[in-house]
Coordinates of C-alpha atoms and ligand atoms in Angstrom, one line a residue:
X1 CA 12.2 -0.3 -3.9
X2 CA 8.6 0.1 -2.5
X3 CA 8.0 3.1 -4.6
X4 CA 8.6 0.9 -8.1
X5 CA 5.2 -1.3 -7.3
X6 CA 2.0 -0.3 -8.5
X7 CA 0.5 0.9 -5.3
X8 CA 1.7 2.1 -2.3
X9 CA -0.7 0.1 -0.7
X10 CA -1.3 -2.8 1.9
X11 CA 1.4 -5.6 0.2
X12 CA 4.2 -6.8 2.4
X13 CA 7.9 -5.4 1.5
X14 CA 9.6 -8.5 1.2
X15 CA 6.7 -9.8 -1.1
X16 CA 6.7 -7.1 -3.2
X17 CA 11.0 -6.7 -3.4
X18 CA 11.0 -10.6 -4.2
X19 CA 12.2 -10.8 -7.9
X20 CA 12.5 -14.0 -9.3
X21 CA 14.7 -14.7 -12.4
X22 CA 13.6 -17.8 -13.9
X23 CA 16.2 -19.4 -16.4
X24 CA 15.1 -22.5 -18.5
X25 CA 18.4 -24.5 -19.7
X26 CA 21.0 -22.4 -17.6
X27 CA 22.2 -18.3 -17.7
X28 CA 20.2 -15.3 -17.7
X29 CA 22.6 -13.2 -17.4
X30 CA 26.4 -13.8 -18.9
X31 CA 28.0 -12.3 -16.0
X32 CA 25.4 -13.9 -13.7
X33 CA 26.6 -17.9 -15.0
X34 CA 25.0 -19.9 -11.8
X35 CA 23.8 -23.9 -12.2
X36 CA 22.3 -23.7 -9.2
X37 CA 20.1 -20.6 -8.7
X38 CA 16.5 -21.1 -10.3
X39 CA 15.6 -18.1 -8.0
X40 CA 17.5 -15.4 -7.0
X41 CA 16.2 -12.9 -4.4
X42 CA 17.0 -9.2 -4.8
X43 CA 16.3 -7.8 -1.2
X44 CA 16.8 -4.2 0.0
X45 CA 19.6 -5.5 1.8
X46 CA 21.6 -6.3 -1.0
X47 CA 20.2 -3.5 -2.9
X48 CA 22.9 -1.0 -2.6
X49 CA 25.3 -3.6 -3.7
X50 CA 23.3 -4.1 -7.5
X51 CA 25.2 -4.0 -10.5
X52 CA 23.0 -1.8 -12.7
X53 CA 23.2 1.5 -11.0
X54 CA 27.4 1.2 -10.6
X55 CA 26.9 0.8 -14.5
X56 CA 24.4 3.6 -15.0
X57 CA 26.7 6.1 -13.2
X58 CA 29.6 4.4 -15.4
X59 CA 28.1 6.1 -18.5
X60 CA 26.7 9.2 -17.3
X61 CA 30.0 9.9 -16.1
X62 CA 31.3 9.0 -18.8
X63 CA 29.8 11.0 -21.5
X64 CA 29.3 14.5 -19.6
X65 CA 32.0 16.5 -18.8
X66 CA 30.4 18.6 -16.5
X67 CA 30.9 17.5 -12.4
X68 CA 28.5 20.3 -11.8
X69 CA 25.6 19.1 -13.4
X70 CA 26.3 15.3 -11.8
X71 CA 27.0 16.6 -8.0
X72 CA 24.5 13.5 -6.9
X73 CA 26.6 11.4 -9.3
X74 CA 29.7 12.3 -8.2
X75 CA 29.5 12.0 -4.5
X76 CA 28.4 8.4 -4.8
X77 CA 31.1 7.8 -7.0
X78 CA 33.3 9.2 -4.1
X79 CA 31.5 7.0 -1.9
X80 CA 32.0 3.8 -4.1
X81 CA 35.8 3.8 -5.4
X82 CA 37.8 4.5 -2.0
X83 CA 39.5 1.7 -2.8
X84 CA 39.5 2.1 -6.9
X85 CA 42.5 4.8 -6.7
X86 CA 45.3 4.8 -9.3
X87 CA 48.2 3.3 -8.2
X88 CA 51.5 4.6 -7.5
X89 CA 52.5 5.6 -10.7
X90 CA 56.2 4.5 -10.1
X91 CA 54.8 0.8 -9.6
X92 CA 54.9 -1.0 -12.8
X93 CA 54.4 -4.4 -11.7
X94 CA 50.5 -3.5 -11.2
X95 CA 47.9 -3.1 -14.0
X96 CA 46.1 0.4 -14.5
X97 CA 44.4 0.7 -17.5
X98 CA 42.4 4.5 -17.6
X99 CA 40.3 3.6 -20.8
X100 CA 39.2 0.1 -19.3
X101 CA 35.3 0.1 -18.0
X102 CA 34.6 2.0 -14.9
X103 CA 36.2 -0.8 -12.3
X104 CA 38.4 -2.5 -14.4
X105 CA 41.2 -0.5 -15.0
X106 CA 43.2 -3.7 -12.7
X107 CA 42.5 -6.1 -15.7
X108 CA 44.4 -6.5 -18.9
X109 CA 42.1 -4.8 -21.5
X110 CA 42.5 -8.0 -24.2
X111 CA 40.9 -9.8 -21.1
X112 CA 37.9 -7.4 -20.4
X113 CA 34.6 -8.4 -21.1
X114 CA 32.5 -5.2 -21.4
X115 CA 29.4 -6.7 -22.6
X116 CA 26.9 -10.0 -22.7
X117 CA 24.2 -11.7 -24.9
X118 CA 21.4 -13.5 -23.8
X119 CA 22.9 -16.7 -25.8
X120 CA 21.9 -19.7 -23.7
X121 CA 24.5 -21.9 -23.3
X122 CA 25.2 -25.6 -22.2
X123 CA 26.6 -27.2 -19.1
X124 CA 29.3 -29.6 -21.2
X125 CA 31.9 -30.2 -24.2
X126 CA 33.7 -27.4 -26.1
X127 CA 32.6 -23.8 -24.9
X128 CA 33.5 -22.7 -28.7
X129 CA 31.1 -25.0 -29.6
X130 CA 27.8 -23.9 -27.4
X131 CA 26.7 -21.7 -29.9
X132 CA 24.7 -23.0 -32.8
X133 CA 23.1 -19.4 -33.8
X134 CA 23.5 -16.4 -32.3
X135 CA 20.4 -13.9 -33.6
X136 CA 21.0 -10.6 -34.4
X137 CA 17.3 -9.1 -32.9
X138 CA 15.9 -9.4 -29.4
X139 CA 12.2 -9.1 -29.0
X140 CA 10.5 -9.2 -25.6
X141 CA 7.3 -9.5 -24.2
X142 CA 5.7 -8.3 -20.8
X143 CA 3.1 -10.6 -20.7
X144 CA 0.7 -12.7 -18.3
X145 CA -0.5 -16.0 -18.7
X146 CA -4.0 -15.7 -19.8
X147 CA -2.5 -14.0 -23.0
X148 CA -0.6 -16.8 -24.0
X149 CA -2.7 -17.3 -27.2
X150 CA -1.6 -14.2 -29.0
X151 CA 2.2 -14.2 -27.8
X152 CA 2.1 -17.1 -29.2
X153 CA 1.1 -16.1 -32.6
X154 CA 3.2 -13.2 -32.3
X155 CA 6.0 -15.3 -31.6
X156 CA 5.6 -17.1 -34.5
X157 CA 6.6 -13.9 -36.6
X158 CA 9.3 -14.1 -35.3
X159 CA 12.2 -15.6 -37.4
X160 CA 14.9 -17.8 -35.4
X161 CA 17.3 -14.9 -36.2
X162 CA 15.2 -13.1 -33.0
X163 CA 16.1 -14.3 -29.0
X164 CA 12.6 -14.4 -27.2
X165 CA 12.5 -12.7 -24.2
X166 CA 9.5 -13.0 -22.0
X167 CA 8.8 -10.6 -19.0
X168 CA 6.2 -12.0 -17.0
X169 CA 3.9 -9.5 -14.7
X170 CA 1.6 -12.5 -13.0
X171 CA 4.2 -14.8 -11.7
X172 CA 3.2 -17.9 -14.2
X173 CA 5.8 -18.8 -15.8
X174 CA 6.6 -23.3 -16.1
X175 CA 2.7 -23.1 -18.0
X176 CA 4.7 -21.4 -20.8
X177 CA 6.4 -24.6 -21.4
X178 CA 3.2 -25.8 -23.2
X179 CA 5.2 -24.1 -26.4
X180 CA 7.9 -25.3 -27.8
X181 CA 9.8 -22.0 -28.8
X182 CA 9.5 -21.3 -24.7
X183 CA 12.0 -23.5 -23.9
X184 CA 14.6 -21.8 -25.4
X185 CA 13.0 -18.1 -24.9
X186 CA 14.2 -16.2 -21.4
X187 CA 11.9 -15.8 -19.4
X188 CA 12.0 -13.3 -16.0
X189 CA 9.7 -13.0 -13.6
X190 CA 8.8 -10.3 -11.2
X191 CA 5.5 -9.8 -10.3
X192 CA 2.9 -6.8 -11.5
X193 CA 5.8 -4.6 -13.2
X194 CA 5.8 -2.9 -15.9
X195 CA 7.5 -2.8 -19.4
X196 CA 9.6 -0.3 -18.5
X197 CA 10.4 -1.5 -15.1
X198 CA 11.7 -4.6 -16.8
X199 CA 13.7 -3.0 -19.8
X200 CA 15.3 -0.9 -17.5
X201 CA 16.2 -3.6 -15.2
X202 CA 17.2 -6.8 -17.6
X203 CA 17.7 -4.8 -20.9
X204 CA 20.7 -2.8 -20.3
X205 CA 22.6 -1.8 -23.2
X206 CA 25.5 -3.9 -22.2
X207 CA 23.2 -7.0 -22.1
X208 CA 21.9 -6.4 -25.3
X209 CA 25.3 -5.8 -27.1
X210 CA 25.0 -8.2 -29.4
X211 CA 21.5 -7.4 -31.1
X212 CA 21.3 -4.8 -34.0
X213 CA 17.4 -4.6 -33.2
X214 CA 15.5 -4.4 -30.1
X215 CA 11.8 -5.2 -30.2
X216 CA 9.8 -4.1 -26.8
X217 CA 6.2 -4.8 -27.2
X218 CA 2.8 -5.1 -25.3
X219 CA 0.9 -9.0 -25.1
X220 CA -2.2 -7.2 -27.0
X221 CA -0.9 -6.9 -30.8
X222 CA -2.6 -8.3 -33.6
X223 CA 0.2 -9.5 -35.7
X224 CA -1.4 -11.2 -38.5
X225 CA -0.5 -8.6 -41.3
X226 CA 3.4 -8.3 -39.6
X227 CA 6.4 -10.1 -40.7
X228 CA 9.4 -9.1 -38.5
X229 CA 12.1 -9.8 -41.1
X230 CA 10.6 -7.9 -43.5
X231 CA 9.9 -5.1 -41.3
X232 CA 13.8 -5.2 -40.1
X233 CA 14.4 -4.5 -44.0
X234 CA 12.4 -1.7 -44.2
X235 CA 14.1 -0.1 -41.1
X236 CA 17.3 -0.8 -42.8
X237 CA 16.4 0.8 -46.1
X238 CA 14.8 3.8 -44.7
X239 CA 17.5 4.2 -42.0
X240 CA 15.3 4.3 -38.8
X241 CA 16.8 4.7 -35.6
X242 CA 13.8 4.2 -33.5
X243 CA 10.1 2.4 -35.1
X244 CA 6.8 0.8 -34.8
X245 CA 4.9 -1.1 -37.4
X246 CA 1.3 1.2 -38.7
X247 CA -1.5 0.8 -36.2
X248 CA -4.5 -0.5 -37.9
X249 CA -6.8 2.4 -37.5
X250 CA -9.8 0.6 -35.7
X251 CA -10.7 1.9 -32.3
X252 CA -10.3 5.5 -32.3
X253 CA -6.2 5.9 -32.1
X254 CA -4.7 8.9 -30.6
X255 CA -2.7 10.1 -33.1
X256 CA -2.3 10.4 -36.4
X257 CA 1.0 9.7 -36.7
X258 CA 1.2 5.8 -35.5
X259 CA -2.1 5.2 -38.2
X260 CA -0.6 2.8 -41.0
X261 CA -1.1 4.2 -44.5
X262 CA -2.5 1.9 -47.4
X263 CA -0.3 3.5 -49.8
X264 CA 3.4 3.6 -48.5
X265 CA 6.5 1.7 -46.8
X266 CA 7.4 4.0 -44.1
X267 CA 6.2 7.8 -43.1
X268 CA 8.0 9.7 -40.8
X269 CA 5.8 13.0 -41.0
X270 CA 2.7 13.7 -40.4
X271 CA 0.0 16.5 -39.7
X272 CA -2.4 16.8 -36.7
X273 CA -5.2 18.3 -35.6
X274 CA -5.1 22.1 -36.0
X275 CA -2.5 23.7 -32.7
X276 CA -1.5 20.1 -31.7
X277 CA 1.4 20.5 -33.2
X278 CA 4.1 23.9 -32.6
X279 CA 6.9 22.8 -35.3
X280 CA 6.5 20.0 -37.8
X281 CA 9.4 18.3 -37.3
X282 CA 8.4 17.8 -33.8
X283 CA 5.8 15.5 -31.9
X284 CA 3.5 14.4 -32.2
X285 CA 3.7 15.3 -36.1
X286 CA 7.2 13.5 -36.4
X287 CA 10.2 12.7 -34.5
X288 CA 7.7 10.2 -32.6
X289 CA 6.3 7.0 -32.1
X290 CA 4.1 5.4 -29.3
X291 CA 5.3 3.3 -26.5
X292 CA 3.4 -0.3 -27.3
X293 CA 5.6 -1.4 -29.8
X294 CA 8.7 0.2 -30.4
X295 CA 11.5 -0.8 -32.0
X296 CA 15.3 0.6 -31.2
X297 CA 18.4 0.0 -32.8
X298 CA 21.5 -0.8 -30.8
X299 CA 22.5 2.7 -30.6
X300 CA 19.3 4.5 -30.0
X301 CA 18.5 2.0 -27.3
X302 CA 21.9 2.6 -25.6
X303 CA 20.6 6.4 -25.4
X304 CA 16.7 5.2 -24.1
X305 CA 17.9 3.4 -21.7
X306 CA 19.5 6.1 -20.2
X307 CA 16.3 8.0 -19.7
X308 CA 14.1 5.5 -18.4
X309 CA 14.0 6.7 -14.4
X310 CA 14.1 3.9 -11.8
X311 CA 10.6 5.2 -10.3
X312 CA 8.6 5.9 -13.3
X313 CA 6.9 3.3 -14.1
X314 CA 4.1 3.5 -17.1
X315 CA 6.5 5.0 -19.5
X316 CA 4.2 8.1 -20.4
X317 CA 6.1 10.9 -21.9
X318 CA 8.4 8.3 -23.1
X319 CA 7.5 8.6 -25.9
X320 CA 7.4 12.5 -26.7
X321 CA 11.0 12.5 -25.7
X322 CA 12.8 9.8 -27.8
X323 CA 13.9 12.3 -30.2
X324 CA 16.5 13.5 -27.9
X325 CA 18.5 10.5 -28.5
X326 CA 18.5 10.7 -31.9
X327 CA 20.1 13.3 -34.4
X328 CA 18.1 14.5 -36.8
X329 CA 14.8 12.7 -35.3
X330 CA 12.3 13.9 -37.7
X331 CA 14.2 11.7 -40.9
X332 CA 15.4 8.4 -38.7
X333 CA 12.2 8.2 -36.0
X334 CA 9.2 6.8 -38.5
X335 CA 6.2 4.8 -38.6
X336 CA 6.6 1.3 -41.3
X337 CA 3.0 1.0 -43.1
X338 CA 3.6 -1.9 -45.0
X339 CA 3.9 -4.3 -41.9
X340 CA 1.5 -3.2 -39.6
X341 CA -0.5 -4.8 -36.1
X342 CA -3.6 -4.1 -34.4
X343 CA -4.0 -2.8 -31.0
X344 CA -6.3 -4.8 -29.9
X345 CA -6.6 -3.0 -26.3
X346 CA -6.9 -5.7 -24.1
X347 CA -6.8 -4.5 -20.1
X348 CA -4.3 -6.6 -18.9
X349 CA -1.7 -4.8 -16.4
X350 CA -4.0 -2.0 -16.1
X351 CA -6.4 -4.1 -13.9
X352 CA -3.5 -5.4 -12.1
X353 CA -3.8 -2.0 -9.7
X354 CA -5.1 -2.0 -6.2
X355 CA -8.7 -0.3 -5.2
X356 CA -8.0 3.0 -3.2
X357 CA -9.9 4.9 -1.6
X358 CA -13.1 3.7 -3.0
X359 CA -11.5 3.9 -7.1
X360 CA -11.5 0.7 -9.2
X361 CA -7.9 -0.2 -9.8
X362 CA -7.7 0.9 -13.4
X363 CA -8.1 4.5 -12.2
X364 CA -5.7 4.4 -9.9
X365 CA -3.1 3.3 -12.7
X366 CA -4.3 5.9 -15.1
X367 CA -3.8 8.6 -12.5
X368 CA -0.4 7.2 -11.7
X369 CA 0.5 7.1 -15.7
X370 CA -0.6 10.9 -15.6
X371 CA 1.3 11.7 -12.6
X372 CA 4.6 9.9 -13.9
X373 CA 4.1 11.8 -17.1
X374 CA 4.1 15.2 -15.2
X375 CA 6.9 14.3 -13.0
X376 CA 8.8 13.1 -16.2
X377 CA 8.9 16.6 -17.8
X378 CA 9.4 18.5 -15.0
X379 CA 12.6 16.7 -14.8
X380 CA 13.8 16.8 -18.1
X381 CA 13.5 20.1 -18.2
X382 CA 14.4 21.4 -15.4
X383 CA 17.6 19.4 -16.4
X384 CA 17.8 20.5 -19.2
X385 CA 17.8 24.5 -17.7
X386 CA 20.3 23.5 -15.4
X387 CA 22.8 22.2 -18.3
X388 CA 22.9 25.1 -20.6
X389 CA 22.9 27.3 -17.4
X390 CA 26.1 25.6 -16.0
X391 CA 27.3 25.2 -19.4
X392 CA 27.1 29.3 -19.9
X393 CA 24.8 29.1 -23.0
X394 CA 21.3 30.1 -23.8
X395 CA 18.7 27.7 -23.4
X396 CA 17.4 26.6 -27.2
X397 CA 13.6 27.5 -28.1
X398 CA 12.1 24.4 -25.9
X399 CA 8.8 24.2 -27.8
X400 CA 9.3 20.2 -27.4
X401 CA 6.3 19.6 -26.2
Ligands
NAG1 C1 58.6 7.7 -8.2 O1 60.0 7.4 -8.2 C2 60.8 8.6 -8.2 C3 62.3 8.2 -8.3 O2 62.5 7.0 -7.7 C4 60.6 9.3 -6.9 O3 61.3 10.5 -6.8 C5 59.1 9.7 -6.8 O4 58.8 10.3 -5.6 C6 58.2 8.5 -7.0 N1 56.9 8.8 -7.1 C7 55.9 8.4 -6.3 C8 54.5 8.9 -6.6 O5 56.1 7.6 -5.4
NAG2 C1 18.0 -15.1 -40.8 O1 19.1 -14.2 -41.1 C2 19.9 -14.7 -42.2 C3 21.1 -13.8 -42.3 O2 20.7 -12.5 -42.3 C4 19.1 -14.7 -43.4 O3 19.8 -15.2 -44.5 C5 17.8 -15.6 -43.2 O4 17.0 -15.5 -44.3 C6 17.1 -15.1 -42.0 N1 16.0 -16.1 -41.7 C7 14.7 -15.8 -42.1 C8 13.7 -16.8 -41.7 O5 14.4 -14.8 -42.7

């Protein structure tokens, strides 16, 4: 787990494996229901044993039916379920039940809980009766203290129909308590992570069941001109899969695409700079969105999730290869104009690096983002070569990006 910090550099293991999870009012995690664990250490120990990747390998397995492609996959699988054989099919006193999750095919299925909320609930009186909303969006926030100020004004556009999660990089996390709405928002703390680390780690798509939209956003947007029930609306009506609100084009943006428009709802099309762009219908002239504020439905975030690698960090590239998860990107991957933030570019994680060899700590991030991007293709393509090789068929024109 070494290789998921920043730097490689001089920080003792055991400080840098330590994640805490802090809960306010009781549960994280459904399946993780504990009075009496404020903190909860995660040690390379106990590594091995972690639930997330015996539920990764669930779904990959599940959805490919190629054992060539998942050799890696499978022999872990071999390695993990000795003792998860069918039983003697002659023996009908036992439950088997194929088509239950990976693991629970000894349950009755009408008793299988597949999947979780982030509801908090209390300690006494009728469980039926915990409830007394259940919101249908999840936004979180990877945030550090000293940007309190404008999470808390975004949070404020943020209807009670929305769970508030906080992800919190700098270890401060009881001053939050100096807002109301952050005693019932969840926070989780691990120490100089990224947005990506976190979603991968506390976001996964059986966690986040329960919400149709799933908000994952920087600490540095200027949310004055953004309602977030309104902008749910407009994804609804336009039938986007994956968003972000228009970028109010102040500080030289990147790309065209993510600039809000005066004059429109949504675009999902745009056009770039002569050569940047080999097909229209592909980034960065559609089919994309940037990583600082996206927004996933239920079912494209079931697919992201999937490609977010453990060790990659930053999250560049990310973004150039949603539109694999979604079918046809170009008309349901857009860009809503009429409620729209600033990026107001505030170094925040960025700084949060370690000097090496003689290179201020920002450097040493952006060359890790570059590297991670580079390392991030390479593998989804050479992936992608190995599928339609196994598979027998031609590789399709791969003018992605
Ligand atoms: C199941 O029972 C039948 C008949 O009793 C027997 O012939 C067969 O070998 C049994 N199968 C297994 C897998 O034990
Ligand atoms: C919350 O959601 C409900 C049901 O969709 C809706 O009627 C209500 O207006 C929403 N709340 C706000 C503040 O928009």
């Amino acid at each position: 787990m070494g290789i998921l910090t920043l730097s490689a550099g001089s920080r003792k293991p055991n400080e840098t494996m330590r994640i805490l999870l802090t809960t306010f009012f009781g549960v994280v995690f459904g399946f993780l229901i504990g009075v009496s664990f404020p903190t909860l250490s995660l040690t390379k120990s106990n590594k091995s044993s972690g639930f997330f990747p015996v539920i990764d390998l669930a779904y990959s397995e599940g959805k490919s039916g190629s054992e060539t492609v998942l050799s890696p996959l499978s022999s872990m699988k071999g390695k993990s379920s000795s003792s998860m054989q069918a039983p003697n099919s002659n023996d009908t006193s036992k439950i088997w039940v194929p088509s239950n999750p990976r693991g629970a095919e000894r349950l009755p299925p009408g008793f299988v809980v597949a999947e979780s909320d982030y509801y908090l609930r209390r300690l006494w009186g009728d469980p039926k009766e915990d409830l007394t909303s259940a919101p249908r969006y999840l936004v979180t926030f990877t945030v550090g203290y000293d940007q309190r100020k404008n999470i808390d004004a975004c949070v404020k556009k943020f209807s009670e129909n929305f769970t508030i999660l906080l992800f919190h990089y700098d270890g401060r996390v009881s001053e939050w308590d100096e807002f109301e709405w952050s005693k019932n928002a969840i926070h989780v703390s691990a120490r100089k992570q990224t947005k990506w680390w976190y979603a991968k780690r506390f976001l996964h798509p059986d966690i986040v069941a329960p919400y149709d939209y799933i908000f994952i956003w920087d600490e540095d947007l200027g949310v004055e001109h953004f309602n977030a029930e309104e902008y749910i609306k407009l994804v609804k009506k336009h039938g986007l899969e994956i968003s972000q609100p228009g970028l109010e084009p102040n500080k030289g943006l990147t790309w065209q695409m993510t600039k809000r428009r005066g004059n429109s709802e949504v675009h999902k099309i745009t056009e770039e700079k002569p050569g940047w762009c080999t097909d229209p219908h592909l980034p960065p002239c559609a089919a994309f969105v940037e990583i600082m504020a996206p927004v996933f439905s239920r079912d494209a975030w079931r697919c992201v999730w999937h490609m977010i690698q453990n060790d990659l960090v930053h999250g560049w590239g990310l973004d150039f290869a949603l539109r694999k998860c979604i079918e046809p990107a170009h008309e349901k991957i857009g860009v809503v104009d009429s409620q729209w933030i600033v990026h107001q570019t505030i170094p925040s994680l960025g700084n949060q690096g370690e000097s090496q060899d003689g290179k201020k700590p920002w450097q040493g991030v952006k060359e890790r983002c570059r590297k991670e991007w580079t390392m991030f293709q390479n593998r989804l393509a050479s992936a992608e070569r190995t599928y339609f090789r196994t598979a027998g068929l031609a590789p399709p024109n791969s003018n992605g990006h």
